[in-house]
Coordinates of C-alpha atoms and ligand atoms in Angstrom, one line a residue:
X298 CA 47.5 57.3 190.4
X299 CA 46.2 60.6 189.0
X300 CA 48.5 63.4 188.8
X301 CA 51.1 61.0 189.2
X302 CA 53.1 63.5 187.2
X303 CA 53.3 66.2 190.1
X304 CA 51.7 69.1 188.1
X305 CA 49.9 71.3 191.2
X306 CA 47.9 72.4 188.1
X307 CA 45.6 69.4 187.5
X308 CA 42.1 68.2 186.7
X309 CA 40.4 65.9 184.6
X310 CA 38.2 66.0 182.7
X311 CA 37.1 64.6 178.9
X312 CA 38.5 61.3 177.5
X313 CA 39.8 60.8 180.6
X314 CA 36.2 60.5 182.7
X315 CA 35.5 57.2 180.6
X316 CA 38.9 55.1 181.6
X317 CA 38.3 54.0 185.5
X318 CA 40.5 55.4 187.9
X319 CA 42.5 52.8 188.7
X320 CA 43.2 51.9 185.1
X321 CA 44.9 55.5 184.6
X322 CA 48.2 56.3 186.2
X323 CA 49.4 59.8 184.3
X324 CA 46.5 62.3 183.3
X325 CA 46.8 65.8 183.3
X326 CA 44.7 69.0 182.1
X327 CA 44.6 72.6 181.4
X328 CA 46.1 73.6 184.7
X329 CA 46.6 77.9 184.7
X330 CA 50.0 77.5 182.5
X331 CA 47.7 75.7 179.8
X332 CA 45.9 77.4 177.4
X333 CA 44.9 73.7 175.9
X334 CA 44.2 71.0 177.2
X335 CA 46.7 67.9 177.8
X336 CA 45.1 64.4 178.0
X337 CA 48.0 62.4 178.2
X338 CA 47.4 58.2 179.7
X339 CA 49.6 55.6 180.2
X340 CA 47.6 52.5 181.6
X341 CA 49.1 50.3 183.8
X342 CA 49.6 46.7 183.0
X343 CA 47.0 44.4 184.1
X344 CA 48.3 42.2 186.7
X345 CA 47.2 39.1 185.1
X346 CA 49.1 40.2 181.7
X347 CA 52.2 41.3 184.1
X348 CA 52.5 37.9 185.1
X349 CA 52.0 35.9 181.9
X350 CA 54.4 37.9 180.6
X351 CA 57.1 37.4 183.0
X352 CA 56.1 33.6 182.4
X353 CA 56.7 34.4 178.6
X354 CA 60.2 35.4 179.1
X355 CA 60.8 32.7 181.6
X356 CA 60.6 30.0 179.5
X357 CA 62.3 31.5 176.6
X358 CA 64.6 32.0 178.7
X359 CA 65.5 28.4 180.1
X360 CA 65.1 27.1 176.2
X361 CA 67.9 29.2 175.9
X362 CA 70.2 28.0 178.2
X363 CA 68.8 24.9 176.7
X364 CA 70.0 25.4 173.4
X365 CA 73.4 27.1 174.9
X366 CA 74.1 23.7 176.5
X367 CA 73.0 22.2 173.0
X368 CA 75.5 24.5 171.2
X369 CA 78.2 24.1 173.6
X370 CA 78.3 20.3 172.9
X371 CA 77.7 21.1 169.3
X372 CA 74.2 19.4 169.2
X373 CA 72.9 22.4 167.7
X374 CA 74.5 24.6 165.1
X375 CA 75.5 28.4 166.6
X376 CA 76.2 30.9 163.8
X377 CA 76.8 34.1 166.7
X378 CA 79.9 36.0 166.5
X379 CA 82.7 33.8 168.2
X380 CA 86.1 34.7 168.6
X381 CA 89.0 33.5 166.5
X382 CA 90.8 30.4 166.9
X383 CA 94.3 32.1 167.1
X384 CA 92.9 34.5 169.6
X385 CA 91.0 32.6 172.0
X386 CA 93.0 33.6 174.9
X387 CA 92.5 37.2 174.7
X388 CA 89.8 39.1 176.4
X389 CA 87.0 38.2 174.5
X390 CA 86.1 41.1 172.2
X391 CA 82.3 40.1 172.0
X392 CA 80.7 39.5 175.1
X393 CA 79.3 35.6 175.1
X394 CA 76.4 36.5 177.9
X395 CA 75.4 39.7 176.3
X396 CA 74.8 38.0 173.7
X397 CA 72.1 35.5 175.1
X398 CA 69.4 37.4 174.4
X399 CA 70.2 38.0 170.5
X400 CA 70.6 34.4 170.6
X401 CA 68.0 33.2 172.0
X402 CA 65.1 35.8 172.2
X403 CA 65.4 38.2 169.6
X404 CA 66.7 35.7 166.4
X405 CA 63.4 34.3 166.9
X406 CA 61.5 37.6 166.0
X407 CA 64.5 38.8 164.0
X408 CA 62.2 38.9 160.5
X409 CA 60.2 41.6 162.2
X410 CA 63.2 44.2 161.7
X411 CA 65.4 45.5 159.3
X412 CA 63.0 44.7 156.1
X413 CA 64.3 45.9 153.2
X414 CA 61.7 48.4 151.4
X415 CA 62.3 49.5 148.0
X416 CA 60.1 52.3 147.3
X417 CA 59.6 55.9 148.8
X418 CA 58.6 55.3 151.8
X419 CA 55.1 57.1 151.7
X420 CA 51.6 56.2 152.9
X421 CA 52.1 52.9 150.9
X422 CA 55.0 51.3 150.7
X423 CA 56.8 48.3 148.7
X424 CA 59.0 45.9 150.2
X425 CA 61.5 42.8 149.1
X426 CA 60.3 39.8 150.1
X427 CA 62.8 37.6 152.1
X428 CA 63.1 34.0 153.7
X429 CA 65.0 32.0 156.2
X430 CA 66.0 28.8 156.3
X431 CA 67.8 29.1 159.3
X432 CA 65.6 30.1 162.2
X433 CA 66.3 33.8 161.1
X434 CA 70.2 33.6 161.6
X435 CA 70.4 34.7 158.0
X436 CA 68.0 35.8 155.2
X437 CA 67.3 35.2 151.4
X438 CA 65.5 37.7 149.3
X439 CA 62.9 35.6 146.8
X440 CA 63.0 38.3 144.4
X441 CA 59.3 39.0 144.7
X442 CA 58.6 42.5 146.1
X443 CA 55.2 42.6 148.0
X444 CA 53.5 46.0 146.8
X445 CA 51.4 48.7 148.3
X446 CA 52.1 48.1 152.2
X447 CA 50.1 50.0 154.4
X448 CA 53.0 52.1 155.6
X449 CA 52.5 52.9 159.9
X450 CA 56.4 53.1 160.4
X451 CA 57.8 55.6 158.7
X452 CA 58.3 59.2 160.2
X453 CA 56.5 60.6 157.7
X454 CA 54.4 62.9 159.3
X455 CA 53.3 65.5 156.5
X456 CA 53.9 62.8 153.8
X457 CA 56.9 65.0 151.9
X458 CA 58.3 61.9 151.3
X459 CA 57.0 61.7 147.5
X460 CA 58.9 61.2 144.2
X461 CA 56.8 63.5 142.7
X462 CA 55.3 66.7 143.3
X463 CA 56.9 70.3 144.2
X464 CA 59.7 68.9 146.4
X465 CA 60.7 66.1 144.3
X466 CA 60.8 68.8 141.3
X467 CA 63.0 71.2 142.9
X468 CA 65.3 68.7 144.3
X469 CA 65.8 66.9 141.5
X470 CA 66.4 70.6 139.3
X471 CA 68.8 71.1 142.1
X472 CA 70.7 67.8 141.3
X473 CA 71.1 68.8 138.1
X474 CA 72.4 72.2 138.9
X475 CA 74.5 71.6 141.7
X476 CA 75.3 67.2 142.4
X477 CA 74.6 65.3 144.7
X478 CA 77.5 66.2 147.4
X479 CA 79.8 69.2 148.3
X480 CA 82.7 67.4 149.2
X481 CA 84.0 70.0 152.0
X482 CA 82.5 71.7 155.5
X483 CA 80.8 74.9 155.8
X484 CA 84.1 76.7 156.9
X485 CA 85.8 75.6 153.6
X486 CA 84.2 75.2 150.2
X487 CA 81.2 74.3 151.3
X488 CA 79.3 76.8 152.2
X489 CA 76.1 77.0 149.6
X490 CA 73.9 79.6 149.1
X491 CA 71.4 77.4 149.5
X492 CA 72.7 76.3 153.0
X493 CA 72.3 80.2 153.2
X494 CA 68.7 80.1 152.2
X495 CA 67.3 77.0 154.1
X496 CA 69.1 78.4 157.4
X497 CA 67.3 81.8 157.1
X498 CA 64.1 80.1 156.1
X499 CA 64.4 77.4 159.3
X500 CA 65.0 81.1 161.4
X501 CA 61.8 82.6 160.2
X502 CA 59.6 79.5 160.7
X503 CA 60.9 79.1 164.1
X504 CA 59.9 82.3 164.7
X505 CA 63.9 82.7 165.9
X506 CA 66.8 84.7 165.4
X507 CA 69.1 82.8 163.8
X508 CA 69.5 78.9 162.7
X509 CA 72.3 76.4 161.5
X510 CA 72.0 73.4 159.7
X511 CA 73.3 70.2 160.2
X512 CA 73.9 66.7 157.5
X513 CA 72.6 64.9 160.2
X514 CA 70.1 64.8 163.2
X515 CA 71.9 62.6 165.5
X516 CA 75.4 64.3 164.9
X517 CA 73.6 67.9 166.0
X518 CA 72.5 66.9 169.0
X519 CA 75.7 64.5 170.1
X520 CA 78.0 67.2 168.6
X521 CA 76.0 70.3 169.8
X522 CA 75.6 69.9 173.2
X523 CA 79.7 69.4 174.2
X524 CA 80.0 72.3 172.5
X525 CA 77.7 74.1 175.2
X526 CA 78.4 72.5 178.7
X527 CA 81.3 71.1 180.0
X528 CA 83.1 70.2 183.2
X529 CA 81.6 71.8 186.1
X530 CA 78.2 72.1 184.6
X531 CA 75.1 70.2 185.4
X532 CA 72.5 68.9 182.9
X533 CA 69.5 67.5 183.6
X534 CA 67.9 65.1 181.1
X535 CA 64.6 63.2 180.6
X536 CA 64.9 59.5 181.6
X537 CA 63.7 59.0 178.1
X538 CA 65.5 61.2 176.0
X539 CA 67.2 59.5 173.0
X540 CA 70.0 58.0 172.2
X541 CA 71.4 61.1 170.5
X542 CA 71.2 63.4 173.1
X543 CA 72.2 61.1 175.7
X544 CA 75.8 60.7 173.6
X545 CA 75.9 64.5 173.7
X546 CA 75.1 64.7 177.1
X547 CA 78.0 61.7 177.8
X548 CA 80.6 63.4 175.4
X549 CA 80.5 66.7 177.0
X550 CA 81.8 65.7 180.6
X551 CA 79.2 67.3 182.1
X552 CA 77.7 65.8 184.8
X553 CA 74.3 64.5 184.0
X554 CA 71.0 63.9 186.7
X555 CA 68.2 62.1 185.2
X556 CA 64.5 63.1 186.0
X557 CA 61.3 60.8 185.7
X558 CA 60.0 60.9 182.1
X559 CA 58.0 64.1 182.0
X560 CA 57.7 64.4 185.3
X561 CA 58.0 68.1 186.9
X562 CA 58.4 66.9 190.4
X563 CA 61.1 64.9 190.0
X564 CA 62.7 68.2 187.5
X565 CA 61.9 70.9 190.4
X566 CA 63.4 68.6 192.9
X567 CA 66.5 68.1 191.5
X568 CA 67.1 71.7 189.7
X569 CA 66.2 72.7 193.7
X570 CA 69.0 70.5 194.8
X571 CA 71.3 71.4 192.5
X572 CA 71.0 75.3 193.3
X573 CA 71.0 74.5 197.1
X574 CA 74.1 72.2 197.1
X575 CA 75.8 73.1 194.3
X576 CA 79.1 70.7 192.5
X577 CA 79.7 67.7 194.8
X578 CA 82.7 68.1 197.3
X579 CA 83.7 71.9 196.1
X580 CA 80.2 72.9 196.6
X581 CA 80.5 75.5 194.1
X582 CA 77.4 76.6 191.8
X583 CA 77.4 75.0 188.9
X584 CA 78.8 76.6 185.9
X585 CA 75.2 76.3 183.9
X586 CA 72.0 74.3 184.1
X587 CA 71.1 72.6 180.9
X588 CA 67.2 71.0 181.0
X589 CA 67.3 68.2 177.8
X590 CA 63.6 66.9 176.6
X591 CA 62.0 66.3 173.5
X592 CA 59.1 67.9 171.7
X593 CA 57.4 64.6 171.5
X594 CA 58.7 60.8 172.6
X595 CA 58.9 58.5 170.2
X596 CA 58.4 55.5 172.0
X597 CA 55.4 56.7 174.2
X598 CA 53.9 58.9 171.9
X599 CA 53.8 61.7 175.1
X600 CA 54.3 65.4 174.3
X601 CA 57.0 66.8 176.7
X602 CA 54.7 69.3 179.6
X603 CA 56.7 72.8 177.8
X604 CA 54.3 75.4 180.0
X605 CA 55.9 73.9 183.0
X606 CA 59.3 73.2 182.2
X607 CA 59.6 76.9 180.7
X608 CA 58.0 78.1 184.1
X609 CA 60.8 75.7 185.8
X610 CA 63.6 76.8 183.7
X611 CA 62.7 80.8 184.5
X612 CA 62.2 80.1 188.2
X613 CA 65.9 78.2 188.3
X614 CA 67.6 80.3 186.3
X615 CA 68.5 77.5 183.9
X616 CA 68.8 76.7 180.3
X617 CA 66.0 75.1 178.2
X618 CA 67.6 72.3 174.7
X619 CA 64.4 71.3 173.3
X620 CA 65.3 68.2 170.5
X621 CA 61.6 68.7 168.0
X622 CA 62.6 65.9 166.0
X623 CA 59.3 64.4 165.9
X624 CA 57.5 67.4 167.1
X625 CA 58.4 69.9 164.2
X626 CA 55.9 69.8 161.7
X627 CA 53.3 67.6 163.1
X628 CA 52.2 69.7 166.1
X629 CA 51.1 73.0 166.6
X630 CA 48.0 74.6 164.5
X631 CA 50.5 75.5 161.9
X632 CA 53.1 72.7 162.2
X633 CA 55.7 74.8 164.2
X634 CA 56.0 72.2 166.6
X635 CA 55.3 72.2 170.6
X636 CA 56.1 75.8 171.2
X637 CA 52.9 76.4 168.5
X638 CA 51.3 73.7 170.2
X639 CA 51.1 75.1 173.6
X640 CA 51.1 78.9 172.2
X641 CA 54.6 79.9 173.4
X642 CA 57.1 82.4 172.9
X643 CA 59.8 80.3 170.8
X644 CA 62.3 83.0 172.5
X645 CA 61.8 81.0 175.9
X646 CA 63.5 77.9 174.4
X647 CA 67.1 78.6 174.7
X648 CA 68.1 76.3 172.0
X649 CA 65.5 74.8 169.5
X650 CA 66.8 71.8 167.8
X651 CA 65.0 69.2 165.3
X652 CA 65.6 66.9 162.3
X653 CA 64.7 67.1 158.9
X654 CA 64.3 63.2 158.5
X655 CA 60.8 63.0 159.9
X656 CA 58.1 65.8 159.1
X657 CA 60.2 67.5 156.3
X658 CA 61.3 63.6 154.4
X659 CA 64.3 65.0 154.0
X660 CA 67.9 64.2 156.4
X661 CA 69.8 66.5 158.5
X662 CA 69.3 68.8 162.0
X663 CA 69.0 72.3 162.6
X664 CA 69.8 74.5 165.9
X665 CA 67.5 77.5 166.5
X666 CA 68.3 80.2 168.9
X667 CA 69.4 83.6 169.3
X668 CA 72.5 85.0 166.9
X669 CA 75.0 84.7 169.6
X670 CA 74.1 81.3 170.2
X671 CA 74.5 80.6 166.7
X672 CA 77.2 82.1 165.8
X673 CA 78.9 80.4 168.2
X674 CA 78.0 77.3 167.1
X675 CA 79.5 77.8 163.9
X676 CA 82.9 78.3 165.2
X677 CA 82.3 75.9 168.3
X678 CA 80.6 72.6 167.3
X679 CA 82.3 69.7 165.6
X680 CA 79.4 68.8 163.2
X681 CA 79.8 72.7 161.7
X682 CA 83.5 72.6 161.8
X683 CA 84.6 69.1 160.7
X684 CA 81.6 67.6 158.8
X685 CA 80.8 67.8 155.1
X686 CA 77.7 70.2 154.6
X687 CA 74.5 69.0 153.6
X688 CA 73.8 67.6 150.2
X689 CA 72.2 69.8 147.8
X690 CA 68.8 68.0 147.0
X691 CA 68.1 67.8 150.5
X692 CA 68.4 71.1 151.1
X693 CA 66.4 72.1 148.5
X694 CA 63.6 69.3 149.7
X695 CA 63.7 70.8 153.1
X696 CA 63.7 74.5 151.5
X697 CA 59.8 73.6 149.5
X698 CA 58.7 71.3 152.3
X699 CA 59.1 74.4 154.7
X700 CA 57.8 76.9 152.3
X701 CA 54.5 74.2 151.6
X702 CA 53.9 74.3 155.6
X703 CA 54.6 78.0 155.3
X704 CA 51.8 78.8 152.6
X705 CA 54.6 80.9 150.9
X706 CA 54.4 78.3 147.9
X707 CA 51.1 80.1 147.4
X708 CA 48.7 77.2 148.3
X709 CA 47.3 76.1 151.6
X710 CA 48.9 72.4 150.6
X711 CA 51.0 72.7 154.1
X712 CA 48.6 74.1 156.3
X713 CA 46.0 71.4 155.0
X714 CA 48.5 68.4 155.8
X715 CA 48.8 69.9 159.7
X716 CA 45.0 69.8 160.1
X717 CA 45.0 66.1 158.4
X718 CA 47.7 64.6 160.6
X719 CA 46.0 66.2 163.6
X720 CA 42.8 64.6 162.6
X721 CA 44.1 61.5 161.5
X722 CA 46.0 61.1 165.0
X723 CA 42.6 61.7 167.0
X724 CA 40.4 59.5 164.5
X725 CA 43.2 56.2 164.5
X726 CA 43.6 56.8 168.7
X727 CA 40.1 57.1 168.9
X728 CA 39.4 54.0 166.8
X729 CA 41.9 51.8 169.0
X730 CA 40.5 52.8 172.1
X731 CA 37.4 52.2 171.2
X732 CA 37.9 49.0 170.3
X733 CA 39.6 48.3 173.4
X734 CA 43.6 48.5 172.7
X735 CA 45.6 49.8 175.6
X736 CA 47.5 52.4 173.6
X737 CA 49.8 55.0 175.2
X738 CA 50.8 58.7 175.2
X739 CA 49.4 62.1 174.4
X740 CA 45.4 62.5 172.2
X741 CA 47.5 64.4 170.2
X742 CA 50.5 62.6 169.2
X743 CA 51.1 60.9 165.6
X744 CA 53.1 58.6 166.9
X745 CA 50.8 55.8 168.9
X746 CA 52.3 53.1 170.7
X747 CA 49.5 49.9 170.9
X748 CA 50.8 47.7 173.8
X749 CA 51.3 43.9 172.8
X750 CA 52.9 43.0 176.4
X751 CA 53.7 39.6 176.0
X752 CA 57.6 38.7 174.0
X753 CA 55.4 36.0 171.4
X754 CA 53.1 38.9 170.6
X755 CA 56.0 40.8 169.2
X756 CA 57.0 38.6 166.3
X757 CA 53.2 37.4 166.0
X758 CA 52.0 40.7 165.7
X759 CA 54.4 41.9 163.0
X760 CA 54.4 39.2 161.3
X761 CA 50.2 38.8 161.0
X762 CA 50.1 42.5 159.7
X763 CA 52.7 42.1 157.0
X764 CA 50.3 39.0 155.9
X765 CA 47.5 41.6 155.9
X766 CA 49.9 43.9 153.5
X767 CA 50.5 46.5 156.6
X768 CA 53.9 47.5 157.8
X769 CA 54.4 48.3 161.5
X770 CA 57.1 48.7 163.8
X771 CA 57.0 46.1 166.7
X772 CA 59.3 47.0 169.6
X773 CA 60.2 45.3 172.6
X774 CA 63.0 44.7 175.7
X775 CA 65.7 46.6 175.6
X776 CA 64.2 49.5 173.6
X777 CA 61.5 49.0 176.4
X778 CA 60.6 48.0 179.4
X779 CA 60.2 43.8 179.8
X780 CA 57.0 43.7 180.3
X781 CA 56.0 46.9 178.3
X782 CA 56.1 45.3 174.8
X783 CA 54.4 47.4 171.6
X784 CA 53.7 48.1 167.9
X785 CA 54.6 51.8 167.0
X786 CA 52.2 53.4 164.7
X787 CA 53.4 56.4 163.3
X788 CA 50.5 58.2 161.5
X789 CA 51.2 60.4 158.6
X790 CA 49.0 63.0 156.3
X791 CA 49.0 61.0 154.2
X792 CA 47.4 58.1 155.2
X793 CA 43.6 58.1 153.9
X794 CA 40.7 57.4 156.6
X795 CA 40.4 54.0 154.7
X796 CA 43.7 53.0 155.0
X797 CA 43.5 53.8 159.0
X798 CA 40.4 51.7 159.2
X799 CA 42.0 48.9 157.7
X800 CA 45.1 49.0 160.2
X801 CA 42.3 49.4 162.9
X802 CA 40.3 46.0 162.5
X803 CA 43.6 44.3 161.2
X804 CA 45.3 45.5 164.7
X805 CA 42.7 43.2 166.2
X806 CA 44.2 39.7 165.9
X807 CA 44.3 37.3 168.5
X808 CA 47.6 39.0 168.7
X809 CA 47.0 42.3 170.2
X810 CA 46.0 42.9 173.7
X811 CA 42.4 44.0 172.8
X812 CA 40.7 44.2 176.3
Ligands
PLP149 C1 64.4 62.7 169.5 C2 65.4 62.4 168.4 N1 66.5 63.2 168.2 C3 67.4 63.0 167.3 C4 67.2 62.0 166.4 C5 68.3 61.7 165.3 O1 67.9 62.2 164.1 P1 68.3 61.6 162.7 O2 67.6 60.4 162.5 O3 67.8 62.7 161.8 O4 69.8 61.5 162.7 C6 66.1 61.2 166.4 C7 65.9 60.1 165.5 O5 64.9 59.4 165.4 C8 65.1 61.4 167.5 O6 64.1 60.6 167.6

């Protein structure tokens, strides 16, 4: 399976010599468009674990329509979502079958999400301890808070998600000079200075003309890209590209072709078959070409192949939306992202868009691009024309955070977090694989999926941690394929090499699939 990825530019070599060849099915180095090299593996499942799990959700899945037979004749107690007495002969507004699978598969893990924490969420974090008495249906809170979790879920890449420190004493001087909220859109009376300063600062680190902030991440990309395709033009996204962009993609009545995740085969072949056939029926060229990937994937940890799809995107004579939210800050020798990364020209991204939420601990988007771009985008997009601008502390968070990474705070504070996430990433992925885990994605990536396969690992897995005072992020079917089960770790800066070690040896619980 090597080079399943369709690069004409590949060899192996390092890390990847030591995992046998038929284990690997997605490595790829240094072909002549990289100037680094790109170990990226994704193991297949072992057969034997393939079945079990299939097994696994087998049986859960006839003690479900067990228990639905149970609840039907009201031998066991149901506490879904039903429809109201009175209206029982309309078209049922939730769907009873969809809902088998809350019912039945994930109430049973449901403690594993949605945990309230009550503390910044930093490299250690504290959460409220809460108990069912109901098989997870609902949830009491004890009142006890369990302290000084080892945080590996939040975004918090750089670790500027402190309560004190620089950031937190800007923002919070901010607060007092300006509130909390502006309480009108950029076009109206909401149009700060300090929206003024962050956009020109986000411009320079991007190495771009221009830049425009958004309150929110999600809302720039769904309300960006309708504002630059429509009807009669083509976009292209990533099979894996998030939620966020997909909306956008949906909203904007384009018409949308999905490629394999990462995979510049499947891109060339369809960017070659839309220049060579053009719209359906009319046969027309299409208006514009839009290419949608991220920077890095958050449920794979991969980094998107840029060198190539840049090379694509010049050879078809299409446009390049590159969504950084996880990549900005935490790649690239000086945290620019995946353009720094790979040692590109940022000018060959058409439009560079990322979120404040992750790398920065802040909230909000931002679009980079040239000023025409831009400028349009203030007049064009609904985010920038109808949504309240961002909230002062936040900017001013963002506007330090940037400056830190930048060194123009006047220490080397940023530039020394970008070096510690890079090493922490290849120290914890090195640790894992070591000790046998089948973990996924890119050397390089902060974010490190750790497969669990099976549906019982999920809970058990979570759950085990937390009793070990470690907070992870356990993901399985639909957010991922059935059988592809994980925990997410998301490494951060901040995270000390004794805090990884602990994760590390507590990861290895009958729980995990440790080979
Ligand atoms: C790739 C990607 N784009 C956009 C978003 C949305 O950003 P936000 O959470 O800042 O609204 C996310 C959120 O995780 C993301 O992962």
């Amino acid at each position: 399976w090597l080079n399943s990825a369709g690069s004409s530019f590949c060899s192996v070599v390092g890390d990847a010599e030591h995992i046998p060849d038929h284990r690997i099915n997605h490595i790829i180095h240094n072909g002549g468009l990289y100037k680094r090299p790109f170990n990226e593996a994704f193991e297949e499942t072992p057969m034997l674990v393939a079945v079990l799990t299939y097994v696994g959700y087998g049986v859960l899945t006839l003690f479900g329509y067990l228990r639905d037979f149970m609840r039907q004749w009201k031998i066991e107690k149901c506490q879904n979502a039903t429809e109201r007495e009175e209206q029982k002969d309309f078209v049922p507004l939730y769907q009873d079958f969809e809902n088998f699978y809350n019912r039945n598969l994930y109430m049973r893990i449901r403690d594993s999400w949605n945990r309230p924490i009550c503390s910044v969420p930093g490299a250690k974090v504290d959460m409220m301890e809460r108990v069912s008495h109901d098989y997870n249906w609902t949830f009491t809170y004890t009142g006890r808070v369990i302290k000084d979790i080892i945080n590996m879920g939040s975004y918090n890449y750089l670790g500027f998600a402190q309560k004190t420190g620089p950031c937190q004493e800007a923002a919070a001087k901010v607060l007092s000079q300006y509130g909390a909220g502006v309480c009108s859109t950029r076009q109206e009376m909401g149009n700060l200075d300090k929206h003024e300063e962050l956009e020109k600062l986000v411009a320079r680190f991007l190495g771009v003309e221009s830049a425009m902030a958004y309150g929110m991440g999600f809302a720039t990309n769904s309300m960006n890209i309708p504002a630059l395709v429509g009807k009669g033009c083509l976009i292209l996204s990533d099979e894996l590209n998030h939620a966020s962009l997909v909306l956008g993609a949906r909203l904007s009545g384009a018409t949308i072709r999905i490629f394999k995740h990462n995979n510049m085969q499947s891109l060339e072949k369809l960017l070659k078959d839309a220049i060579v056939h053009g719209q359906p029926r009319t046969r027309r060229p299409w208006k514009k070409i839009l290419i949608l990937v991220e920077g890095i994937y958050s449920m794979e940890g991969s980094i998107v192949r840029l060198p190539e799809v840049i090379a694509l995107k010049k050879k078809y004579k299409s446009y390049l939306y590159l969504d950084e939210a996880h990549s900005i800050g935490a790649l690239g020798p000086s945290g620019r992202g995946v353009v720094d990364y790979f040692g590109l020209n940022p000018e060959d991204v058409d439009v560079m868009m990322g979120t404040f939420t992750k790398s920065f601990g802040a909230a909000g988007g931002y679009i980079g691009g040239k000023k025409e771009l831009i400028d349009y985008l203030r007049t064009y997009s609904h985010s920038a024309a109808y949504a309240t601008s961002m909230s002062p502390p936040v900017v001013e968070q963002i506007i330090t955070s940037v400056k830190c990474i930048m060194g123009e705070d006047g220490t080397t504070i940023g530039r020394a977090r970008v070096q510690q996430l890079a090493e922490n990433t290849r120290y914890f992925r090195r640790r894992l694989k070591e000790m046998g885990f089948i973990i996924y994605g890119n050397e390089d990536s902060p974010v490190v999926p750790l497969m669990l396969y099976m549906p019982a690992k999920i809970g058990a897995f979570g759950r085990e941690m937390l009793k070990r005072n470690i907070g992870v992020v356990v993901v399985g079917f639909p957010a991922t394929p059935i059988i592809e089960s994980r925990a997410r770790f998301c490494l951060s800066a901040a995270h000390t090499k004794e805090m990884l070690d602990t994760v590390s040896l507590s990861s290895c619980l009958p729980s995990a699939h440790a080979c």
